[in-house]
């Protein structure tokens, strides 16, 4: 029987590549994001079904879930990201609210609404939450994003407790620096500032993370991969990045400060 996989945040980066990888593995994939033009293009390329989805909006989540088959085997909660890199004393409330909406509440909404479909799977099902090393570390200017991803981690761990005895696996995949549109979004479209994040180092690419997600899902049903932390070799901590080039300096991630 063909298994059904749902991927949120599929219009770019990790989500887009995760859709490709699950399609290649023979899953029937349903995907969503706000940028429908991107979703339509990916649907044409892969054969996945694309639907509008804003995880920060309960009615959008409900409309999306209504279009899914009665049984869902895999839910990948990937939609999210960071906005801004300001110190707490300069907190931009809109950005913080938006990060909590997409990374935390959006994931919880998706899980609540898809849960009945996950429960119908005879073979068991699987929820994969895309966290970040920001779920386990903090760094200067990162309190809004690290707070949201720490909260997502608490949610993920709690699910494993609440679902003990149910045939639903729960995995968190926590990447370090991945070159996607993440930094362009974080810096509100400033592509030069975004490019600096990856300057002189070799970041992960979306496929590296998609591979880890697919690997965790394709383990035997009794095996639960709790957490996968995956970083570029050039990154030892969120704010410790090895950069090649002049003086082989070690710089912090966002502000470019030499540490
Ligand atoms: P990306 O290229 O910016 O992709 C983010 C995706 O999330 C887009 O498809 C975007 O689609 C979607 N999204 C954002 N808000 C949404 C919302 N409210 N409703 C539905 N979809 C939404 O960045 P990425 O690196 O692939 O990020 C994917 C996940 O990985 C995020 O959770 C991010 O926090 C995490 N992560 C990234 C890195 C990194 O370095 N890149 C590291 C650790 C963790 P639309 O804008 O079209 O809705």
Short mmCIF file of C-alpha atoms and ligand atoms in Angstrom, two decimals:
data_model
loop_
_atom_site.label_atom_id
_atom_site.label_comp_id
_atom_site.label_asym_id
_atom_site.label_seq_id
_atom_site.Cartn_x
_atom_site.Cartn_y
_atom_site.Cartn_z
CA UNK A 1 0.00 0.00 0.00
CA UNK A 2 1.26 3.48 -0.87
CA UNK A 3 2.01 5.52 2.24
CA UNK A 4 0.86 9.11 2.60
CA UNK A 5 3.31 11.81 3.69
CA UNK A 6 2.44 15.43 4.49
CA UNK A 7 5.12 18.15 4.35
CA UNK A 8 4.60 21.74 5.55
CA UNK A 9 6.72 24.65 4.34
CA UNK A 10 7.33 22.95 1.01
CA UNK A 11 7.81 26.04 -1.16
CA UNK A 12 11.57 26.25 -0.60
CA UNK A 13 14.63 24.85 1.14
CA UNK A 14 14.38 21.81 3.38
CA UNK A 15 10.64 21.28 2.83
CA UNK A 16 10.95 21.39 -0.95
CA UNK A 17 13.78 18.86 -0.94
CA UNK A 18 11.95 16.65 1.57
CA UNK A 19 9.01 16.48 -0.84
CA UNK A 20 11.36 15.38 -3.65
CA UNK A 21 12.97 12.70 -1.48
CA UNK A 22 9.67 11.22 -0.24
CA UNK A 23 8.31 11.16 -3.80
CA UNK A 24 11.44 9.28 -4.90
CA UNK A 25 10.83 6.80 -2.07
CA UNK A 26 7.34 6.06 -3.48
CA UNK A 27 5.25 7.99 -0.93
CA UNK A 28 2.09 9.83 -1.97
CA UNK A 29 2.99 13.35 -0.86
CA UNK A 30 0.71 16.24 0.13
CA UNK A 31 2.45 19.55 0.67
CA UNK A 32 1.58 23.08 1.63
CA UNK A 33 2.94 26.62 2.00
CA UNK A 34 1.78 30.17 1.41
CA UNK A 35 3.57 30.78 -1.92
CA UNK A 36 1.30 28.83 -4.24
CA UNK A 37 3.27 29.52 -7.42
CA UNK A 38 6.23 27.63 -5.93
CA UNK A 39 4.02 24.80 -4.72
CA UNK A 40 2.39 24.42 -8.14
CA UNK A 41 5.81 24.22 -9.83
CA UNK A 42 7.00 21.55 -7.39
CA UNK A 43 3.74 19.63 -7.87
CA UNK A 44 4.34 19.55 -11.63
CA UNK A 45 7.91 18.37 -11.12
CA UNK A 46 7.28 15.67 -8.52
CA UNK A 47 3.64 14.58 -8.82
CA UNK A 48 3.00 15.62 -5.21
CA UNK A 49 -0.29 17.34 -4.39
CA UNK A 50 0.14 21.02 -3.50
CA UNK A 51 -2.34 22.95 -1.37
CA UNK A 52 -2.39 26.42 0.19
CA UNK A 53 -1.31 26.40 3.81
CA UNK A 54 -0.55 29.05 6.40
CA UNK A 55 0.25 27.20 9.62
CA UNK A 56 -0.23 30.40 11.63
CA UNK A 57 -3.91 30.46 10.67
CA UNK A 58 -6.21 27.82 12.20
CA UNK A 59 -8.79 28.04 9.41
CA UNK A 60 -6.08 27.59 6.76
CA UNK A 61 -4.74 24.53 8.62
CA UNK A 62 -8.26 23.06 8.84
CA UNK A 63 -8.96 23.65 5.12
CA UNK A 64 -5.62 22.03 4.24
CA UNK A 65 -6.22 18.99 6.44
CA UNK A 66 -9.76 18.49 5.04
CA UNK A 67 -8.17 17.80 1.63
CA UNK A 68 -5.92 15.01 2.98
CA UNK A 69 -6.75 11.30 2.69
CA UNK A 70 -8.40 9.69 5.74
CA UNK A 71 -5.13 8.02 6.70
CA UNK A 72 -1.78 9.81 6.97
CA UNK A 73 1.42 7.87 7.71
CA UNK A 74 3.99 10.66 7.98
CA UNK A 75 3.67 14.31 8.99
CA UNK A 76 6.76 16.50 8.54
CA UNK A 77 6.33 19.81 10.38
CA UNK A 78 8.94 21.90 8.62
CA UNK A 79 7.24 25.29 8.14
CA UNK A 80 9.00 27.97 10.15
CA UNK A 81 12.11 30.05 10.35
CA UNK A 82 13.72 33.07 12.01
CA UNK A 83 13.04 36.76 11.80
CA UNK A 84 15.60 39.30 12.97
CA UNK A 85 18.75 39.07 15.11
CA UNK A 86 18.17 41.84 17.60
CA UNK A 87 19.03 41.81 21.31
CA UNK A 88 16.15 41.27 23.71
CA UNK A 89 16.13 44.96 24.68
CA UNK A 90 15.30 45.76 21.03
CA UNK A 91 12.75 42.99 20.58
CA UNK A 92 10.48 43.47 17.55
CA UNK A 93 7.21 42.04 18.89
CA UNK A 94 5.75 41.33 15.45
CA UNK A 95 8.79 39.19 14.57
CA UNK A 96 8.68 37.27 17.83
CA UNK A 97 4.94 36.64 17.52
CA UNK A 98 5.40 35.47 13.97
CA UNK A 99 8.23 33.06 14.94
CA UNK A 100 6.14 31.53 17.74
CA UNK A 101 3.14 31.34 15.41
CA UNK A 102 4.90 29.39 12.67
CA UNK A 103 7.51 27.32 14.54
CA UNK A 104 5.53 26.43 17.67
CA UNK A 105 1.79 27.03 17.40
CA UNK A 106 1.76 26.12 13.71
CA UNK A 107 3.32 22.76 14.49
CA UNK A 108 0.89 22.14 17.36
CA UNK A 109 -2.07 23.07 15.14
CA UNK A 110 -0.95 20.69 12.41
CA UNK A 111 -0.50 17.87 14.91
CA UNK A 112 -3.90 18.47 16.53
CA UNK A 113 -5.71 18.52 13.19
CA UNK A 114 -3.85 15.60 11.53
CA UNK A 115 -3.85 13.37 14.64
CA UNK A 116 -7.11 11.51 13.78
CA UNK A 117 -5.65 10.62 10.37
CA UNK A 118 -2.32 9.54 11.90
CA UNK A 119 -4.25 7.34 14.32
CA UNK A 120 -6.01 5.47 11.49
CA UNK A 121 -2.81 3.97 10.11
CA UNK A 122 -2.69 0.21 10.71
CA UNK A 123 1.09 0.16 10.13
CA UNK A 124 1.79 2.99 12.58
CA UNK A 125 2.61 6.58 11.77
CA UNK A 126 5.34 9.16 12.33
CA UNK A 127 5.63 12.86 13.14
CA UNK A 128 8.91 14.59 12.28
CA UNK A 129 9.40 18.11 13.63
CA UNK A 130 12.13 20.21 12.06
CA UNK A 131 13.78 22.00 14.98
CA UNK A 132 17.26 23.49 14.91
CA UNK A 133 20.44 23.62 16.94
CA UNK A 134 18.63 26.75 18.21
CA UNK A 135 16.48 24.26 20.14
CA UNK A 136 19.49 23.20 22.22
CA UNK A 137 21.75 26.29 22.18
CA UNK A 138 21.46 30.05 22.53
CA UNK A 139 23.40 32.83 20.82
CA UNK A 140 23.60 36.63 20.82
CA UNK A 141 20.52 38.18 19.25
CA UNK A 142 18.83 34.82 18.90
CA UNK A 143 16.43 34.83 21.85
CA UNK A 144 13.27 35.06 19.74
CA UNK A 145 14.19 32.17 17.47
CA UNK A 146 15.98 30.00 20.06
CA UNK A 147 13.04 30.51 22.42
CA UNK A 148 10.62 29.31 19.75
CA UNK A 149 12.73 26.28 18.83
CA UNK A 150 13.29 25.43 22.53
CA UNK A 151 9.50 25.49 22.90
CA UNK A 152 9.15 23.22 19.87
CA UNK A 153 11.57 20.81 21.53
CA UNK A 154 9.43 20.78 24.69
CA UNK A 155 6.37 20.09 22.55
CA UNK A 156 8.14 17.23 20.75
CA UNK A 157 9.30 15.60 24.01
CA UNK A 158 5.82 15.97 25.50
CA UNK A 159 4.23 14.26 22.50
CA UNK A 160 6.44 11.23 23.06
CA UNK A 161 5.09 11.02 26.63
CA UNK A 162 1.47 11.63 25.67
CA UNK A 163 1.55 9.10 22.83
CA UNK A 164 3.38 6.34 24.72
CA UNK A 165 1.58 3.11 23.83
CA UNK A 166 0.29 4.47 20.51
CA UNK A 167 1.96 3.35 17.28
CA UNK A 168 3.09 6.88 16.44
CA UNK A 169 6.78 7.70 16.33
CA UNK A 170 8.08 11.19 17.11
CA UNK A 171 11.36 12.57 15.79
CA UNK A 172 13.04 15.95 15.97
CA UNK A 173 15.63 16.85 13.34
CA UNK A 174 17.86 19.73 14.47
CA UNK A 175 20.07 21.19 11.74
CA UNK A 176 22.85 23.75 12.03
CA UNK A 177 23.58 26.14 9.14
CA UNK A 178 21.77 25.07 5.97
CA UNK A 179 21.99 27.31 2.91
CA UNK A 180 18.36 27.92 1.96
CA UNK A 181 16.21 31.06 1.93
CA UNK A 182 16.30 30.96 5.75
CA UNK A 183 18.76 33.87 6.15
CA UNK A 184 17.12 35.93 3.40
CA UNK A 185 13.85 35.66 5.35
CA UNK A 186 15.63 36.34 8.66
CA UNK A 187 17.15 39.56 7.28
CA UNK A 188 13.95 40.68 5.52
CA UNK A 189 15.20 40.14 1.96
CA UNK A 190 18.74 41.53 2.48
CA UNK A 191 20.55 39.00 0.27
CA UNK A 192 24.02 40.44 0.90
CA UNK A 193 23.66 40.10 4.67
CA UNK A 194 22.21 36.62 4.16
CA UNK A 195 25.14 35.53 1.98
CA UNK A 196 27.58 36.58 4.73
CA UNK A 197 26.15 33.90 7.02
CA UNK A 198 27.64 31.20 4.76
CA UNK A 199 30.76 33.10 3.66
CA UNK A 200 34.01 31.13 3.70
CA UNK A 201 32.45 27.97 5.17
CA UNK A 202 30.68 24.93 3.72
CA UNK A 203 27.09 24.86 4.98
CA UNK A 204 24.67 21.96 4.80
CA UNK A 205 22.36 21.88 1.80
CA UNK A 206 18.63 21.12 2.00
CA UNK A 207 19.18 17.58 0.71
CA UNK A 208 21.44 16.75 3.68
CA UNK A 209 18.55 17.44 6.04
CA UNK A 210 15.90 15.83 3.81
CA UNK A 211 18.06 12.67 3.77
CA UNK A 212 18.09 12.63 7.59
CA UNK A 213 14.30 13.05 7.72
CA UNK A 214 13.70 10.23 5.22
CA UNK A 215 16.23 8.01 7.02
CA UNK A 216 14.48 8.45 10.37
CA UNK A 217 11.10 7.61 8.79
CA UNK A 218 12.36 4.55 6.94
CA UNK A 219 13.77 2.78 10.06
CA UNK A 220 11.79 -0.29 11.19
CA UNK A 221 8.51 0.65 12.95
CA UNK A 222 9.76 -0.27 16.45
CA UNK A 223 12.74 2.12 16.13
CA UNK A 224 12.13 5.71 17.24
CA UNK A 225 14.87 8.17 16.34
CA UNK A 226 14.24 10.78 19.06
CA UNK A 227 16.55 13.52 17.91
CA UNK A 228 19.02 14.03 15.10
CA UNK A 229 21.45 16.94 15.41
CA UNK A 230 23.12 17.57 12.07
CA UNK A 231 25.69 20.32 11.50
CA UNK A 232 28.19 21.30 8.86
CA UNK A 233 31.70 20.12 9.73
CA UNK A 234 32.64 23.82 9.79
CA UNK A 235 30.26 24.60 12.66
CA UNK A 236 30.96 23.60 16.25
CA UNK A 237 28.22 25.69 17.87
CA UNK A 238 25.59 28.09 16.58
CA UNK A 239 28.06 30.94 17.04
CA UNK A 240 31.34 29.09 16.32
CA UNK A 241 31.87 28.79 12.58
CA UNK A 242 35.16 28.05 10.88
CA UNK A 243 35.61 30.33 7.88
CA UNK A 244 38.33 29.98 5.27
CA UNK A 245 39.99 33.03 3.82
CA UNK A 246 41.79 35.94 5.32
CA UNK A 247 43.38 35.03 8.69
CA UNK A 248 41.12 31.94 8.99
CA UNK A 249 38.99 33.79 11.50
CA UNK A 250 36.26 32.34 13.61
CA UNK A 251 33.19 34.53 13.45
CA UNK A 252 29.78 34.40 14.96
CA UNK A 253 26.85 33.43 12.78
CA UNK A 254 24.76 36.46 12.18
CA UNK A 255 26.45 39.69 13.13
CA UNK A 256 29.86 38.89 11.62
CA UNK A 257 31.60 39.79 14.89
CA UNK A 258 34.99 38.16 15.28
CA UNK A 259 34.85 36.17 18.50
P1 LIG B 1 13.26 28.46 3.86
O1 LIG B 1 13.95 28.13 2.59
O2 LIG B 1 13.02 29.90 4.19
O3 LIG B 1 11.87 27.66 3.92
C1 LIG B 1 10.91 27.91 4.92
C2 LIG B 1 9.61 27.28 4.47
O4 LIG B 1 8.64 27.45 5.53
C3 LIG B 1 9.04 27.92 3.22
O5 LIG B 1 8.52 26.92 2.39
C4 LIG B 1 7.92 28.81 3.75
O6 LIG B 1 6.87 28.89 2.80
C5 LIG B 1 7.46 27.98 4.94
N1 LIG B 1 6.71 28.74 5.92
C6 LIG B 1 7.14 29.74 6.72
N2 LIG B 1 6.11 30.21 7.45
C7 LIG B 1 5.01 29.50 7.08
C8 LIG B 1 3.65 29.54 7.45
N3 LIG B 1 3.18 30.42 8.33
N4 LIG B 1 2.80 28.66 6.87
C9 LIG B 1 3.25 27.76 5.96
N5 LIG B 1 4.52 27.69 5.56
C10 LIG B 1 5.39 28.56 6.10
O7 LIG B 1 14.08 27.90 5.11
P2 LIG B 1 14.52 26.39 5.49
O8 LIG B 1 15.93 26.47 5.92
O9 LIG B 1 14.17 25.41 4.45
O10 LIG B 1 13.63 26.19 6.79
C11 LIG B 1 12.84 25.04 7.02
C12 LIG B 1 12.84 24.72 8.51
O11 LIG B 1 14.17 24.41 8.91
C13 LIG B 1 12.39 25.86 9.42
O12 LIG B 1 11.57 25.35 10.45
C14 LIG B 1 13.69 26.40 10.00
O13 LIG B 1 13.50 27.02 11.25
C15 LIG B 1 14.50 25.12 10.08
N6 LIG B 1 15.95 25.29 10.15
C16 LIG B 1 16.65 25.91 9.15
C17 LIG B 1 18.03 26.06 9.27
C18 LIG B 1 18.87 26.77 8.23
O14 LIG B 1 20.02 27.12 8.52
N7 LIG B 1 18.39 26.96 7.02
C19 LIG B 1 18.68 25.55 10.40
C20 LIG B 1 17.94 24.92 11.38
C21 LIG B 1 16.59 24.78 11.24
P3 LIG B 1 5.98 30.17 2.44
O15 LIG B 1 6.77 31.39 2.81
O16 LIG B 1 5.73 30.02 0.97
O17 LIG B 1 4.74 29.98 3.26
#
